[in-house]
Short mmCIF file of C-alpha atoms in Angstrom, two decimals:
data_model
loop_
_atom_site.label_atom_id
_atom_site.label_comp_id
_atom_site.label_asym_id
_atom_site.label_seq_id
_atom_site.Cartn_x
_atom_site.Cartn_y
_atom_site.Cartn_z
CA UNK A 1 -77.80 -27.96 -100.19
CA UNK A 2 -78.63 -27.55 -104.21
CA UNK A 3 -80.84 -25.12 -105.71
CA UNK A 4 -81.92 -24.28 -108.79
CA UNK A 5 -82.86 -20.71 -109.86
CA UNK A 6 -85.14 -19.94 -113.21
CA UNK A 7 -86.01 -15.85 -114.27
CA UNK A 8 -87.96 -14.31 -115.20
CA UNK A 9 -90.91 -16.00 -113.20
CA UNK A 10 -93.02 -14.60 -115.75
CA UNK A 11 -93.00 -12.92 -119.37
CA UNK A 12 -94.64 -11.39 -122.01
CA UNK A 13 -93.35 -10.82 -125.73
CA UNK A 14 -94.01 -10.08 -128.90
CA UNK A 15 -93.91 -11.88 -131.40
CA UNK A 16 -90.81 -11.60 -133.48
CA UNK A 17 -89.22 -10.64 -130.44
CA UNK A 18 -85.80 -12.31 -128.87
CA UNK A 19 -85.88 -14.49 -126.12
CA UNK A 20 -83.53 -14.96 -123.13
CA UNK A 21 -84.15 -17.20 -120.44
CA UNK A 22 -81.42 -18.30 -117.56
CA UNK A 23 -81.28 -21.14 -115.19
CA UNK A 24 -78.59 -21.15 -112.63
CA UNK A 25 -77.66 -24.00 -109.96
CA UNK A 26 -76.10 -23.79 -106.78
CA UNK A 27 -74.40 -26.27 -104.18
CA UNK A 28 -72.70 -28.47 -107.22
CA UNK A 29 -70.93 -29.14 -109.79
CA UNK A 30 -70.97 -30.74 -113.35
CA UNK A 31 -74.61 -31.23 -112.93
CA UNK A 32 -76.50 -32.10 -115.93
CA UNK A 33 -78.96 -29.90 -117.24
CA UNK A 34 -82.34 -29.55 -119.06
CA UNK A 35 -85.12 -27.22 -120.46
CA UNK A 36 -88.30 -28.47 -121.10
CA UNK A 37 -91.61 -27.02 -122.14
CA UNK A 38 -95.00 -27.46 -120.83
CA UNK A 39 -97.43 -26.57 -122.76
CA UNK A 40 -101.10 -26.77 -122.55
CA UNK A 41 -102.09 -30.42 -123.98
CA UNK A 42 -99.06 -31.33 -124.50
CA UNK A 43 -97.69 -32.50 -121.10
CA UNK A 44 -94.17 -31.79 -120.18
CA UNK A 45 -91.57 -32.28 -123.17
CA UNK A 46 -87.59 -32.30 -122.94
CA UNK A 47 -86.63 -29.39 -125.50
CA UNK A 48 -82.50 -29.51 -124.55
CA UNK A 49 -79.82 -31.14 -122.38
CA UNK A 50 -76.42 -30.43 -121.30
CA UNK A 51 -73.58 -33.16 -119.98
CA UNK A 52 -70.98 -30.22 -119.92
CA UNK A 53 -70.06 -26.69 -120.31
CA UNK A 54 -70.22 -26.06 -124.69
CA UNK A 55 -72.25 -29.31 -124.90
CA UNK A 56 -75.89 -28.81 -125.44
CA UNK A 57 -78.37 -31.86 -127.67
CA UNK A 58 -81.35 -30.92 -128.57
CA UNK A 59 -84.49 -32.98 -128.51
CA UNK A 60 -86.93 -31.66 -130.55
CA UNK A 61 -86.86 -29.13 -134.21
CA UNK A 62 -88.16 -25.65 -133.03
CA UNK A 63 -87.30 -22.23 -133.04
CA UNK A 64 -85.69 -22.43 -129.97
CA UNK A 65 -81.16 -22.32 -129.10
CA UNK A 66 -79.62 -23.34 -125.72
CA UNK A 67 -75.71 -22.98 -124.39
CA UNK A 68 -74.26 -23.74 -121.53
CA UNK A 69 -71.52 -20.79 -121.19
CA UNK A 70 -70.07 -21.39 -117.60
CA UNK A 71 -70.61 -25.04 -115.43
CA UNK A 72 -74.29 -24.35 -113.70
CA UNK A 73 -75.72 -21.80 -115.88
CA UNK A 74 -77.55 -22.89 -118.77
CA UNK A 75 -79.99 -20.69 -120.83
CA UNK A 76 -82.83 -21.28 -123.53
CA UNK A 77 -82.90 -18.53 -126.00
CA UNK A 78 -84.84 -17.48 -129.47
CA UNK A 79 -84.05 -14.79 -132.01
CA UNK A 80 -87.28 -14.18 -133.07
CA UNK A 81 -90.66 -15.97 -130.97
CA UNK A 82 -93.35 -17.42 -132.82
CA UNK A 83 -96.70 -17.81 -131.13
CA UNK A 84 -96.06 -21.39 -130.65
CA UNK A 85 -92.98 -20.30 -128.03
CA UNK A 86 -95.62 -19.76 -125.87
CA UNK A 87 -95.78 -22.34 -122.65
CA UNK A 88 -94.31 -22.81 -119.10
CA UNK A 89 -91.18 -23.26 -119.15
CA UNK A 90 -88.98 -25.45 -116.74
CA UNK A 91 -85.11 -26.11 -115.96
CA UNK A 92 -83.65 -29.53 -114.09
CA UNK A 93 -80.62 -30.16 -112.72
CA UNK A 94 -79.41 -34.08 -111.84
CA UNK A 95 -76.23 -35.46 -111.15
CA UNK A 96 -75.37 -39.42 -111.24
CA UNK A 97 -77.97 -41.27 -110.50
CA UNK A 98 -80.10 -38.25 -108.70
CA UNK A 99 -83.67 -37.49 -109.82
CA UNK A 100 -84.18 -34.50 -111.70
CA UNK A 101 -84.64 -31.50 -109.24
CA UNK A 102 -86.72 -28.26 -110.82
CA UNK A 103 -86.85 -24.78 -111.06
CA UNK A 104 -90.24 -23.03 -110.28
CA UNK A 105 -90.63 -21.99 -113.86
CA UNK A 106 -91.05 -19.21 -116.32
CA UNK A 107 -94.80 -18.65 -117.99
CA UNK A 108 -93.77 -17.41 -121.57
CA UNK A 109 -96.30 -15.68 -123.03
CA UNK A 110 -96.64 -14.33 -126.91
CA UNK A 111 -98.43 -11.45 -127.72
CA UNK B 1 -89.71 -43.93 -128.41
CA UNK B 2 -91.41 -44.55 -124.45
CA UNK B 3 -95.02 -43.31 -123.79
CA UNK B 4 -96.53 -43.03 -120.45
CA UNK B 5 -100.82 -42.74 -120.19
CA UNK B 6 -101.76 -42.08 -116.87
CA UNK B 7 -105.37 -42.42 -115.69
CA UNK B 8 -107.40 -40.96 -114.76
CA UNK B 9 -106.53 -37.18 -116.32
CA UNK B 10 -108.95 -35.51 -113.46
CA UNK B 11 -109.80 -36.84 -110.27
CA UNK B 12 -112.20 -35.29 -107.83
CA UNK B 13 -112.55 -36.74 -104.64
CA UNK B 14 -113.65 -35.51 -100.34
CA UNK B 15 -111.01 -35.01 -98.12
CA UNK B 16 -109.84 -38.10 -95.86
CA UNK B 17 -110.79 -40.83 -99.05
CA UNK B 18 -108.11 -42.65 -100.72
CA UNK B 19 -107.68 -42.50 -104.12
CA UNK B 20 -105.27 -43.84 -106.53
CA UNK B 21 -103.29 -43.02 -109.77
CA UNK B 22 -101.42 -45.09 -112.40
CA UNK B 23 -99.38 -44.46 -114.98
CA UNK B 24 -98.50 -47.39 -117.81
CA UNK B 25 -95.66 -47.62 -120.09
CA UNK B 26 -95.70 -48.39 -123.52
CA UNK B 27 -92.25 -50.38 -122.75
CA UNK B 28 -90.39 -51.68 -119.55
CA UNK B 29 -89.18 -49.12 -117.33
CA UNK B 30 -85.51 -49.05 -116.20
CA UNK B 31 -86.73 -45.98 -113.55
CA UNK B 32 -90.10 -44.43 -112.74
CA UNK B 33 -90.24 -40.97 -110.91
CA UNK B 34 -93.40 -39.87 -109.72
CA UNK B 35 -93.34 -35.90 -109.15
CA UNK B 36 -96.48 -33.35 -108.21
CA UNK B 37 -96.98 -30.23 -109.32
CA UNK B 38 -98.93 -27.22 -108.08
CA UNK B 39 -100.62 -25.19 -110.94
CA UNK B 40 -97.74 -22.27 -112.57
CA UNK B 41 -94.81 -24.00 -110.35
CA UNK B 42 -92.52 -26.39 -110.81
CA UNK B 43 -91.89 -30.05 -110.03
CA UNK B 44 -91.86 -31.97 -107.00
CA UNK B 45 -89.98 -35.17 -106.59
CA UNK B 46 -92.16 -37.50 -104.24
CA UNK B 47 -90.48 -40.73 -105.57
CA UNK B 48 -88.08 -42.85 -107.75
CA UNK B 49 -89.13 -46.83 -108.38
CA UNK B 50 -86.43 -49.32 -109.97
CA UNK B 51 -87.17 -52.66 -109.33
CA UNK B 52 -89.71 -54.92 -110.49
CA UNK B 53 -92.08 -55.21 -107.73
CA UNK B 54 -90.41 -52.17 -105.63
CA UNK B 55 -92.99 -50.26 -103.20
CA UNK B 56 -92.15 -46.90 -101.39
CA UNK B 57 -94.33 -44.73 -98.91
CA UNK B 58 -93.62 -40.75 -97.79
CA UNK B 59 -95.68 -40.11 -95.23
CA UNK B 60 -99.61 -41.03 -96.82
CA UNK B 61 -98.07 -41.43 -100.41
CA UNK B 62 -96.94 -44.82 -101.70
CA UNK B 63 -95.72 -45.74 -104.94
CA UNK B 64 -95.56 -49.52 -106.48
CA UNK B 65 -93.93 -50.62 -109.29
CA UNK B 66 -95.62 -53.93 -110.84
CA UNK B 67 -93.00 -56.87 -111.63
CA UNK B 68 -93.24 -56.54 -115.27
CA UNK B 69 -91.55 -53.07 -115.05
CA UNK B 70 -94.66 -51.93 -117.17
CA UNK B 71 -97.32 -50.09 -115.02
CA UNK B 72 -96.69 -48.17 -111.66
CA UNK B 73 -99.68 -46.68 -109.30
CA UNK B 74 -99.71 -43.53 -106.66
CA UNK B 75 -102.27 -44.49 -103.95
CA UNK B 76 -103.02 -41.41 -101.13
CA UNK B 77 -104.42 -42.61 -98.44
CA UNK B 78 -107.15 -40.21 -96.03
CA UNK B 79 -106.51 -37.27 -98.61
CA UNK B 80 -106.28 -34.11 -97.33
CA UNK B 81 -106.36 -30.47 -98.69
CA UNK B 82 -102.59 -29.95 -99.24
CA UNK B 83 -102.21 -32.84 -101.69
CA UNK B 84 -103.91 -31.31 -104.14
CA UNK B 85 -102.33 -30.48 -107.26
CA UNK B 86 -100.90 -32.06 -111.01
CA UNK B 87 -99.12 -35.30 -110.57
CA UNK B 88 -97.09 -36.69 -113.19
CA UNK B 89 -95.13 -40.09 -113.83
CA UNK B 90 -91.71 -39.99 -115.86
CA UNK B 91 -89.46 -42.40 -117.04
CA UNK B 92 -86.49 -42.57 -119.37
CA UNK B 93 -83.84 -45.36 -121.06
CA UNK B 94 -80.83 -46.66 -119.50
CA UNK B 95 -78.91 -43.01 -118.72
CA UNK B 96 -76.73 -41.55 -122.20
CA UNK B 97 -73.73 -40.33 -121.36
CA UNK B 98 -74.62 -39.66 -118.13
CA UNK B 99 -77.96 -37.52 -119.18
CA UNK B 100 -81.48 -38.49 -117.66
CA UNK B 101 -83.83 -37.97 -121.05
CA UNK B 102 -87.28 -38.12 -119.60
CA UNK B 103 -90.62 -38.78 -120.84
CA UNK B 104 -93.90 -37.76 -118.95
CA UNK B 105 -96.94 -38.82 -118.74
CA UNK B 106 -99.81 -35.81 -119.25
CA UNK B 107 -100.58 -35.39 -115.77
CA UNK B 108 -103.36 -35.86 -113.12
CA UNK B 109 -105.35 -33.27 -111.94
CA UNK B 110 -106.58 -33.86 -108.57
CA UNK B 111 -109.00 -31.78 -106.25
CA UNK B 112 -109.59 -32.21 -102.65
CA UNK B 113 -113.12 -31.03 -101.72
CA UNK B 114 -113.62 -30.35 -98.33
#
């Protein structure tokens, strides 16, 4: 079966600080892949997606860089956070015609 | 671009009542996915509508899909402690090159009082 990993479960920068977040999958290949943000009134926003290994389209303008550097790992990073960075954030794996499947999340916090 | 409202944000309501959810697109909807979410966690898929019209039940849940492809409701019936939680409706366009590009709606909160 197909899971989907997300670490750290939770963190705490400051600001100005880099960023690294991972999100692996297991049990297939090719999947494709997102990072979205949930932040408090804002409901649950698609930041990135990935179709393939080097291919990464971004949604929205923000301070925020994704790659895809092997087949099921994908990872949301920043150079330096702004207090805005702050928010839940949550990776998906689908593949054809699948629903999105989710990982349990990383709680960004910006000090 | 697609916008989902759902209604109501909050709901409150005793254990064993049914209660229902909806969630209503701003333009036709080529697939709605209901998920739930437990506060700090991630998401749950409960279900995936396509066709106008389309109904689907897991265990007390059921999903509908109305035949204008427009407006979709959650209904729970006898509620019990354990659905509690964030529920959210998303939908997205015809798939991209293979990629799933979601919107969501902003959630409902529901409680289960004892």
């Amino acid at each position: 079966s197909q899971t989907i990993h997300q670490w750290p479960a939770t963190l705490v920068q400051p600001v100005g600080s880099p960023l690294s977040l991972e999100c692996t999958v297991e049990g297939t290949s090719n999947p494709n892949l997102y990072w979205y943000r949930q932040a408090a009134g804002r409901g649950l926003q698609l930041l990135f997606y990935s179709v393939g290994i080097g291919q990464i389209s971004s949604e929205v303008p923000q301070n925020l860089s994704a790659s895809r550097p092997q087949d099921r790992q994908f990872i949301l990073s920043s150079k330096k956070l702004l207090l805005s960075d702050s928010g839940f954030y949550l990776c998906a794996w689908t593949r054809g015609n699948q629903p999105q499947h989710f990982g349990d999340g990383t709680r960004l916090s910006i000090l | 671009s697609q916008e989902l409202e759902q209604s109501p944000q909050s709901l409150i309501v005793q254990e064993g009542k049914n209660l229902t959810i909806n969630c209503t697109s701003s333009k036709t909807l080529y697939g709605l996915y209901w998920y739930k979410q437990k506060y700090g966690e991630g998401l749950i898929f409960l279900m995936m509508l396509q066709k106008g019209g389309e109904e689907k039940s897991h265990e007390k849940i059921t999903a509908k899909l109305d035949e204008k492809k427009q407006q979709s409701s959650l209904h729970i019936t006898a509620s019990q402690p354990s659905h509690a939680g964030i529920y959210l409706c998303g939908a997205g366009p015809p798939s991209s090159q293979g990629a799933q590009k979601l919107v969501f709606g902003q959630g409902t909160r529901l409680t289960i009082n004892p």
